Amino acid sequence: MELSDLRKTSMEFRRLSSNALRAKYDEGNLHLMRLRHYIEGCEYIQGIIEDEIQGTEIDYKSEFIISDGGWNYFNYPVDHGTHMKAVLDYFYELTEQDRDIRGEARKYRCSSNQWNDIVRNFVEKLIKPLVDFITDRISMDIMTKEQRNNTGTNINQYIDKNYGTANIASGNINSSNEYIINEVERINELVSSLKVSVEESGCKDASVEEFLDDLDTITENVNASEPKMVKIKKALRGIGSFIKNLPTAIKTSQLIITNSEELIEVARKFMENFR
Amino acid sequence: MDLEFSIEGDSEGYVQFECPYCESEFRLMAGEIQNEEEYYHEIFCPYCGLADEVSNFYTREAIEHAKELAMNYMYEELNKAFGGIAKKMNKSKLIKMKWKPLKKINVQEMRTEDSVEDEFECTSCNKHVKVLYCAGKSNVFCSYCGVDI
């Protein structure tokens, strides 16, 4: 499945699941039936479920739903596949026969006596594990696809020896710090260029002073050994609002906007790589 | 009768929320969630991706705070009512009334402290969310549009 299709499936499934988990007593089985139709109509989700429940057997009426004479409760199997099978069988029967969900929900103990709470308590106990399982599997597949699609070049620096007073590690250390050096240089270049552009613009507004202060904050922090990310973020926000309100009549306004936008992007990459 | 209270955000203007499904905590920018131009009826949990009404995402502390304010209001009204009754009854020579005013609960301003969560921006709607870095780097969902960031 393509990455975009996976994302759409994830969104649709989560929307239907949220509606089902928030079901109201007067809506009956409506949202549960919609969720069921979606699961049955989506080959990808069917595949996920089939992989999980393959080879499992459980009689949900006697082994999953336990009745102690008064209240019913769920006996969750240890094996996850068996659990999913039991949930699906019960879920399909509920929606097949269009049983009154209130009647079913009332059999399970709930701390509240409001009908909506009773229905939601039952639905959550029954289908939440299934929803979590499918959502997590879709997310994992999205992560795998994104990893494969990421074909950017990585620069690795190999350091053979580790010097210092505390030699805890031994062997080779791989460090991708060439990115950070390039970003710092670029940030310094952009800040110098922006200062020149602001001077040439001849703008004497008070916001220009704040803009220049923000540029100084960024330069100080990216060149420091322990940059303060909070200060960089605040300065970037200040720069963002400055270019939003910058009058376009100023002769160097376009250059200021372009360089500021690039500065914001490079500074963000610097912060991500610095972690 | 409406009671209002405010929650101070952290140093970057983020306020804490709690998912009603998975009970995970995350933060949203106050200026984005409370926007006069765009009203959000529901939001998505960035961790489990499920949606619910914004009011169901309030933290337990916020709900407790609201309850305490409501209790204080109730105490104030009861004290006014019984105070009035006692004043009238004590004017009589035959019947006297003694009563002890209810003590209000000490309620402090709610504020959000800085924490370890990191800010992530959605590429679809450009809104921000603060979640744990390891979760954000793997897969989280945008609280506003629901897509995975």
Coordinates of C-alpha atoms in Angstrom, one line a residue:
Chain A
M1 CA 0.0 0.0 0.0
E2 CA 1.3 3.5 -0.8
L3 CA 2.2 5.9 2.0
S4 CA -0.5 8.3 1.2
D5 CA -3.1 5.5 1.2
L6 CA -1.8 4.2 4.5
R7 CA -2.3 7.7 6.0
K8 CA -5.8 8.0 4.7
T9 CA -6.7 4.6 6.0
S10 CA -5.3 5.5 9.4
M11 CA -7.3 8.7 9.5
E12 CA -10.6 7.0 8.4
F13 CA -10.1 4.2 10.8
R14 CA -9.4 6.4 13.7
R15 CA -12.4 8.6 13.0
L16 CA -14.8 5.7 12.9
S17 CA -13.2 4.2 16.0
S18 CA -13.5 7.5 17.9
N19 CA -17.2 7.7 16.9
A20 CA -17.8 4.1 18.0
L21 CA -16.0 4.6 21.4
R22 CA -18.1 7.8 22.0
A23 CA -21.4 6.1 21.1
K24 CA -24.5 7.4 22.7
Y25 CA -27.3 5.1 23.9
D26 CA -29.8 6.5 21.5
E27 CA -27.6 5.8 18.5
G28 CA -27.8 2.1 19.0
N29 CA -25.3 0.0 17.0
L30 CA -24.9 2.7 14.3
H31 CA -21.3 3.5 14.8
L32 CA -20.3 -0.1 15.6
M33 CA -21.9 -1.2 12.3
R34 CA -20.1 1.5 10.4
L35 CA -16.8 0.5 11.9
R36 CA -17.5 -3.1 11.1
H37 CA -18.4 -2.4 7.5
Y38 CA -15.2 -0.3 7.1
I39 CA -13.0 -3.1 8.6
E40 CA -14.7 -5.7 6.3
G41 CA -14.3 -3.5 3.2
C42 CA -10.7 -2.6 3.7
E43 CA -8.4 -5.4 2.4
Y44 CA -5.4 -4.0 4.2
I45 CA -7.0 -4.1 7.6
Q46 CA -8.4 -7.5 6.9
G47 CA -4.8 -8.6 6.2
I48 CA -3.6 -7.3 9.5
I49 CA -6.4 -9.1 11.4
E50 CA -5.9 -12.3 9.5
D51 CA -2.2 -12.4 10.3
E52 CA -2.9 -11.9 14.0
I53 CA -5.8 -14.4 14.4
Q54 CA -4.5 -17.1 12.1
G55 CA -4.6 -20.5 13.8
T56 CA -6.4 -19.3 16.9
E57 CA -9.6 -20.9 18.3
I58 CA -11.8 -19.6 21.0
D59 CA -15.5 -19.9 21.9
Y60 CA -16.1 -16.4 23.0
K61 CA -19.5 -17.2 24.6
S62 CA -18.0 -19.5 27.2
E63 CA -14.4 -18.5 27.4
F64 CA -14.4 -14.7 26.8
I65 CA -17.6 -13.6 28.4
I66 CA -17.9 -14.8 32.0
S67 CA -21.1 -14.5 33.9
D68 CA -21.1 -14.9 37.7
G69 CA -24.8 -15.0 38.0
G70 CA -25.2 -11.2 38.4
W71 CA -22.8 -9.3 36.2
N72 CA -20.9 -10.2 33.1
Y73 CA -17.2 -9.5 32.7
F74 CA -14.6 -10.2 30.1
N75 CA -11.9 -12.8 30.6
Y76 CA -9.0 -11.5 28.5
P77 CA -6.9 -14.3 27.1
V78 CA -3.2 -14.1 27.6
D79 CA -2.5 -14.7 23.9
H80 CA -3.1 -11.5 21.9
G81 CA -4.3 -13.3 18.8
T82 CA -6.9 -15.3 20.7
H83 CA -8.0 -12.1 22.4
M84 CA -8.5 -10.4 19.0
K85 CA -10.4 -13.4 17.7
A86 CA -12.8 -13.3 20.7
V87 CA -13.3 -9.6 20.3
L88 CA -14.1 -9.9 16.6
D89 CA -16.5 -12.8 17.0
Y90 CA -18.5 -10.9 19.7
F91 CA -18.3 -7.7 17.8
Y92 CA -19.6 -9.3 14.6
E93 CA -22.4 -11.0 16.4
L94 CA -23.5 -7.8 18.1
T95 CA -23.6 -5.9 14.8
E96 CA -25.0 -8.8 12.7
Q97 CA -28.1 -9.3 14.8
D98 CA -28.5 -5.6 15.5
R99 CA -28.9 -6.3 19.1
D100 CA -29.9 -3.5 21.5
I101 CA -26.5 -2.2 22.7
R102 CA -28.1 -1.0 25.9
G103 CA -29.2 -4.5 26.8
E104 CA -25.8 -5.8 26.2
A105 CA -24.0 -3.0 28.0
R106 CA -26.2 -3.2 31.0
K107 CA -25.0 -6.7 31.8
Y108 CA -21.5 -5.3 32.5
R109 CA -20.7 -3.4 35.7
C110 CA -20.3 0.3 35.4
S111 CA -19.6 2.9 38.2
S112 CA -22.0 5.3 36.6
N113 CA -25.8 4.9 36.1
Q114 CA -26.0 7.2 33.1
W115 CA -26.9 5.3 29.9
N116 CA -24.2 7.0 27.9
D117 CA -21.5 6.0 30.4
I118 CA -22.8 2.5 30.6
V119 CA -22.7 2.1 26.8
R120 CA -19.3 3.7 26.5
N121 CA -17.8 1.6 29.3
F122 CA -19.0 -1.6 27.5
V123 CA -17.8 -0.5 24.1
E124 CA -14.4 0.6 25.4
K125 CA -13.9 -2.7 27.2
L126 CA -14.8 -4.7 24.1
I127 CA -13.3 -2.9 21.1
K128 CA -10.6 -0.6 22.4
P129 CA -7.9 -3.4 22.4
L130 CA -8.8 -4.1 18.7
V131 CA -8.7 -0.4 17.8
D132 CA -5.3 0.1 19.5
F133 CA -3.9 -3.0 17.8
I134 CA -5.0 -1.9 14.3
T135 CA -3.9 1.8 14.8
D136 CA -0.5 0.7 16.0
R137 CA 0.0 -1.7 13.1
I138 CA -0.9 1.0 10.6
S139 CA 1.5 3.5 12.4
M140 CA 4.3 0.9 12.2
D141 CA 3.7 0.3 8.5
I142 CA 3.8 4.1 8.0
M143 CA 7.1 4.4 9.8
T144 CA 8.6 1.6 7.8
K145 CA 7.5 3.2 4.5
E146 CA 8.8 6.6 5.6
Q147 CA 12.2 5.0 6.5
R148 CA 12.4 3.4 3.1
N149 CA 11.5 6.6 1.3
N150 CA 14.2 8.6 3.2
T151 CA 17.1 8.4 0.7
G152 CA 19.0 11.5 2.0
T153 CA 22.8 11.3 2.2
N154 CA 24.4 10.9 5.5
I155 CA 27.8 12.1 6.2
N156 CA 29.6 10.0 8.9
Q157 CA 32.8 10.9 10.6
Y158 CA 34.8 8.0 12.0
I159 CA 36.9 8.6 15.0
D160 CA 39.2 5.7 15.7
K161 CA 40.5 6.6 19.1
N162 CA 38.7 8.0 22.1
Y163 CA 40.8 10.3 24.2
G164 CA 39.9 11.8 27.6
T165 CA 40.0 11.2 31.3
A166 CA 37.1 8.8 31.3
N167 CA 37.4 6.2 28.5
I168 CA 34.1 4.4 28.9
A169 CA 33.6 3.6 25.3
S170 CA 36.1 1.6 23.2
G171 CA 36.3 0.9 19.5
N172 CA 35.0 3.3 16.9
I173 CA 32.7 6.2 17.4
N174 CA 30.5 7.3 14.5
S175 CA 29.5 10.9 14.6
S176 CA 27.4 12.8 12.0
N177 CA 28.4 16.3 13.1
E178 CA 29.5 17.6 9.7
Y179 CA 25.8 18.7 9.2
I180 CA 26.0 20.9 12.4
I181 CA 29.1 22.7 11.3
N182 CA 27.6 23.5 7.9
E183 CA 24.4 24.8 9.5
V184 CA 26.2 27.1 11.9
E185 CA 28.2 28.6 9.1
R186 CA 25.1 29.1 7.0
I187 CA 23.2 30.7 10.0
N188 CA 26.1 33.1 10.5
E189 CA 26.1 34.0 6.8
L190 CA 22.4 34.6 6.8
V191 CA 22.4 36.7 10.0
S192 CA 25.2 39.0 8.5
S193 CA 23.3 39.3 5.2
L194 CA 20.1 40.2 7.1
K195 CA 21.8 42.9 9.1
V196 CA 23.2 44.5 6.0
S197 CA 19.7 44.3 4.3
V198 CA 18.0 45.9 7.3
E199 CA 20.6 48.7 7.3
E200 CA 20.1 49.3 3.6
S201 CA 16.4 49.5 4.0
G202 CA 16.6 52.6 6.1
C203 CA 13.7 51.4 8.3
K204 CA 13.8 53.0 11.8
D205 CA 10.8 51.1 13.2
A206 CA 11.0 49.8 16.9
S207 CA 10.4 46.3 15.6
V208 CA 13.7 46.5 13.7
E209 CA 15.6 46.7 17.0
E210 CA 13.8 43.6 18.2
F211 CA 14.5 41.8 15.0
L212 CA 18.2 42.7 15.3
D213 CA 18.2 41.5 18.9
D214 CA 16.6 38.2 17.8
L215 CA 19.4 37.8 15.2
D216 CA 22.0 38.4 17.9
T217 CA 20.3 35.8 20.2
I218 CA 20.5 33.2 17.4
T219 CA 24.1 33.9 16.6
E220 CA 25.1 33.8 20.2
N221 CA 23.4 30.5 20.9
V222 CA 24.3 28.5 17.7
N223 CA 28.0 29.4 18.3
A224 CA 27.9 28.5 22.0
S225 CA 29.0 25.1 23.2
E226 CA 25.6 24.6 25.0
P227 CA 23.0 26.4 23.0
K228 CA 19.7 27.2 24.7
M229 CA 17.0 25.9 22.4
V230 CA 14.2 27.8 24.2
K231 CA 16.0 31.1 23.4
I232 CA 16.5 30.1 19.8
K233 CA 12.8 29.2 19.4
K234 CA 11.7 32.4 20.9
A235 CA 14.0 34.4 18.6
L236 CA 12.7 32.4 15.6
R237 CA 9.1 33.3 16.6
G238 CA 10.1 36.9 16.8
I239 CA 11.7 36.8 13.3
G240 CA 8.5 35.1 12.0
S241 CA 6.2 37.8 13.2
F242 CA 8.6 40.6 12.0
I243 CA 8.6 39.4 8.4
K244 CA 4.8 38.9 8.6
N245 CA 4.3 42.6 9.4
L246 CA 7.2 43.9 7.2
P247 CA 5.9 46.6 4.8
T248 CA 6.5 45.5 1.2
A249 CA 7.3 49.0 0.1
I250 CA 10.8 48.8 1.6
K251 CA 13.3 48.2 -1.1
T252 CA 15.1 45.2 0.5
S253 CA 11.9 43.6 1.9
Q254 CA 11.9 40.6 -0.4
L255 CA 15.5 39.8 0.3
I256 CA 14.8 40.1 4.1
I257 CA 11.8 37.8 3.8
T258 CA 13.7 35.2 1.7
N259 CA 16.7 35.1 4.0
S260 CA 14.6 35.1 7.2
E261 CA 12.6 32.1 5.9
E262 CA 15.8 30.3 5.1
L263 CA 17.3 31.2 8.5
I264 CA 14.2 29.8 10.3
E265 CA 14.5 26.5 8.3
V266 CA 18.2 26.1 8.9
A267 CA 18.0 27.0 12.6
R268 CA 15.2 24.3 13.0
K269 CA 17.4 21.7 11.3
F270 CA 20.3 22.8 13.6
M271 CA 18.1 22.3 16.6
E272 CA 16.9 18.8 15.4
N273 CA 20.5 17.7 14.6
F274 CA 21.9 19.1 17.8
R275 CA 19.8 16.6 19.8
Chain B
M1 CA -24.2 31.0 36.4
D2 CA -20.8 30.9 34.8
L3 CA -17.5 30.5 36.6
E4 CA -14.3 31.3 34.6
F5 CA -10.8 30.6 35.4
S6 CA -7.5 30.7 33.4
I7 CA -4.6 28.4 33.2
E8 CA -1.2 30.0 32.7
G9 CA 0.9 28.3 30.0
D10 CA 4.5 27.4 30.2
S11 CA 7.3 29.7 29.1
E12 CA 6.4 29.0 25.4
G13 CA 2.7 29.4 25.8
Y14 CA 1.7 25.8 25.9
V15 CA -1.1 24.3 28.0
Q16 CA -1.4 20.7 29.2
F17 CA -4.1 18.3 28.0
E18 CA -4.9 14.7 28.8
C19 CA -6.3 12.1 26.5
P20 CA -9.5 10.5 27.8
Y21 CA -8.7 7.2 26.0
C22 CA -5.0 6.6 26.7
E23 CA -4.5 9.1 29.5
S24 CA -1.3 10.4 27.9
E25 CA -0.4 14.0 28.5
F26 CA 0.5 16.5 25.8
R27 CA 0.6 20.2 25.3
L28 CA -1.0 22.6 22.8
M29 CA -0.3 26.2 22.2
A30 CA -2.9 28.3 23.9
G31 CA -3.0 30.8 21.0
E32 CA -3.7 28.0 18.5
I33 CA -6.3 26.0 20.5
Q34 CA -8.1 29.1 21.7
N35 CA -8.5 31.0 18.5
E36 CA -11.3 33.5 17.7
E37 CA -11.0 32.7 13.9
E38 CA -11.0 28.9 14.2
Y39 CA -13.1 27.1 16.8
Y40 CA -12.1 23.6 17.5
H41 CA -14.9 21.4 18.7
E42 CA -12.8 18.3 18.9
I43 CA -9.1 17.4 18.8
F44 CA -7.0 14.3 18.3
C45 CA -4.7 12.7 20.8
P46 CA -1.2 12.9 19.4
Y47 CA -0.3 9.5 20.9
C48 CA -3.3 7.2 20.1
G49 CA -4.8 9.3 17.3
L50 CA -8.4 9.1 18.6
A51 CA -10.6 12.1 18.6
D52 CA -13.0 13.6 21.2
E53 CA -14.5 16.9 22.2
V54 CA -12.0 19.4 23.5
S55 CA -13.6 19.5 27.0
N56 CA -12.9 15.8 27.4
F57 CA -9.2 16.5 27.1
Y58 CA -9.0 18.7 30.2
T59 CA -6.5 17.4 32.7
R60 CA -7.7 16.0 36.0
E61 CA -6.1 19.0 37.7
A62 CA -8.2 21.4 35.6
I63 CA -11.4 19.5 36.4
E64 CA -10.6 19.4 40.1
H65 CA -9.8 23.1 40.0
A66 CA -13.2 23.8 38.4
K67 CA -15.0 21.7 41.1
E68 CA -13.2 23.6 43.9
L69 CA -14.3 26.9 42.4
A70 CA -17.9 25.6 42.2
M71 CA -17.7 24.4 45.8
N72 CA -16.5 27.8 46.9
Y73 CA -19.3 29.5 45.1
M74 CA -21.8 27.1 46.7
Y75 CA -20.3 27.8 50.2
E76 CA -20.5 31.5 49.6
E77 CA -24.2 31.3 48.7
L78 CA -25.0 29.0 51.6
N79 CA -23.1 31.3 54.0
K80 CA -25.1 34.3 52.6
A81 CA -28.4 32.5 53.0
F82 CA -27.8 31.2 56.5
G83 CA -26.2 34.4 57.6
G84 CA -29.4 36.2 56.6
I85 CA -31.6 33.7 58.4
A86 CA -29.5 33.9 61.5
K87 CA -29.7 37.7 61.5
K88 CA -33.5 37.7 61.3
M89 CA -34.0 34.9 63.8
N90 CA -31.6 36.5 66.4
K91 CA -33.7 39.6 66.4
S92 CA -36.5 37.6 68.1
K93 CA -36.3 37.2 71.9
L94 CA -37.7 33.6 71.8
I95 CA -35.6 31.8 69.2
K96 CA -31.8 32.2 68.7
M97 CA -29.8 30.6 65.9
K98 CA -26.1 29.8 66.0
W99 CA -24.3 28.8 62.9
K100 CA -20.8 28.3 61.7
P101 CA -19.9 29.6 58.2
L102 CA -18.5 27.1 55.8
K103 CA -14.8 27.5 55.1
K104 CA -13.8 28.0 51.5
I105 CA -11.3 25.8 49.9
N106 CA -7.9 27.5 49.2
V107 CA -7.7 27.6 45.4
Q108 CA -4.5 28.6 43.8
E109 CA -3.9 29.9 40.2
M110 CA -3.3 27.1 37.8
R111 CA 0.0 27.3 35.9
T112 CA 1.8 25.0 33.6
E113 CA 5.5 24.3 34.4
D114 CA 8.1 23.7 31.7
S115 CA 8.7 20.1 31.0
V116 CA 10.7 17.6 28.9
E117 CA 8.2 17.6 25.9
D118 CA 9.5 18.9 22.6
E119 CA 7.6 20.9 20.1
F120 CA 6.6 19.4 16.7
E121 CA 4.9 21.2 13.8
C122 CA 2.4 19.6 11.5
T123 CA 3.3 19.9 7.9
S124 CA -0.4 20.0 6.8
C125 CA -1.8 22.7 9.0
N126 CA 1.3 24.2 10.6
K127 CA -0.1 23.9 14.1
H128 CA 2.1 22.8 17.0
V129 CA 2.0 20.2 19.6
K130 CA 4.4 19.3 22.4
V131 CA 5.0 15.6 23.0
L132 CA 7.8 13.4 24.2
Y133 CA 10.7 13.6 21.8
C134 CA 11.0 9.8 21.2
A135 CA 7.3 9.6 20.4
G136 CA 7.4 12.6 18.2
K137 CA 10.4 11.3 16.2
S138 CA 8.7 7.9 15.6
N139 CA 5.0 8.7 15.0
V140 CA 2.6 11.2 16.5
F141 CA -0.7 12.7 15.2
C142 CA -1.5 16.3 14.8
S143 CA -4.1 17.3 17.4
Y144 CA -5.9 19.6 15.0
C145 CA -6.1 17.8 11.7
G146 CA -5.4 14.3 12.8
V147 CA -2.7 13.4 10.2
D148 CA 0.5 11.8 11.4
I149 CA 3.3 14.2 11.8

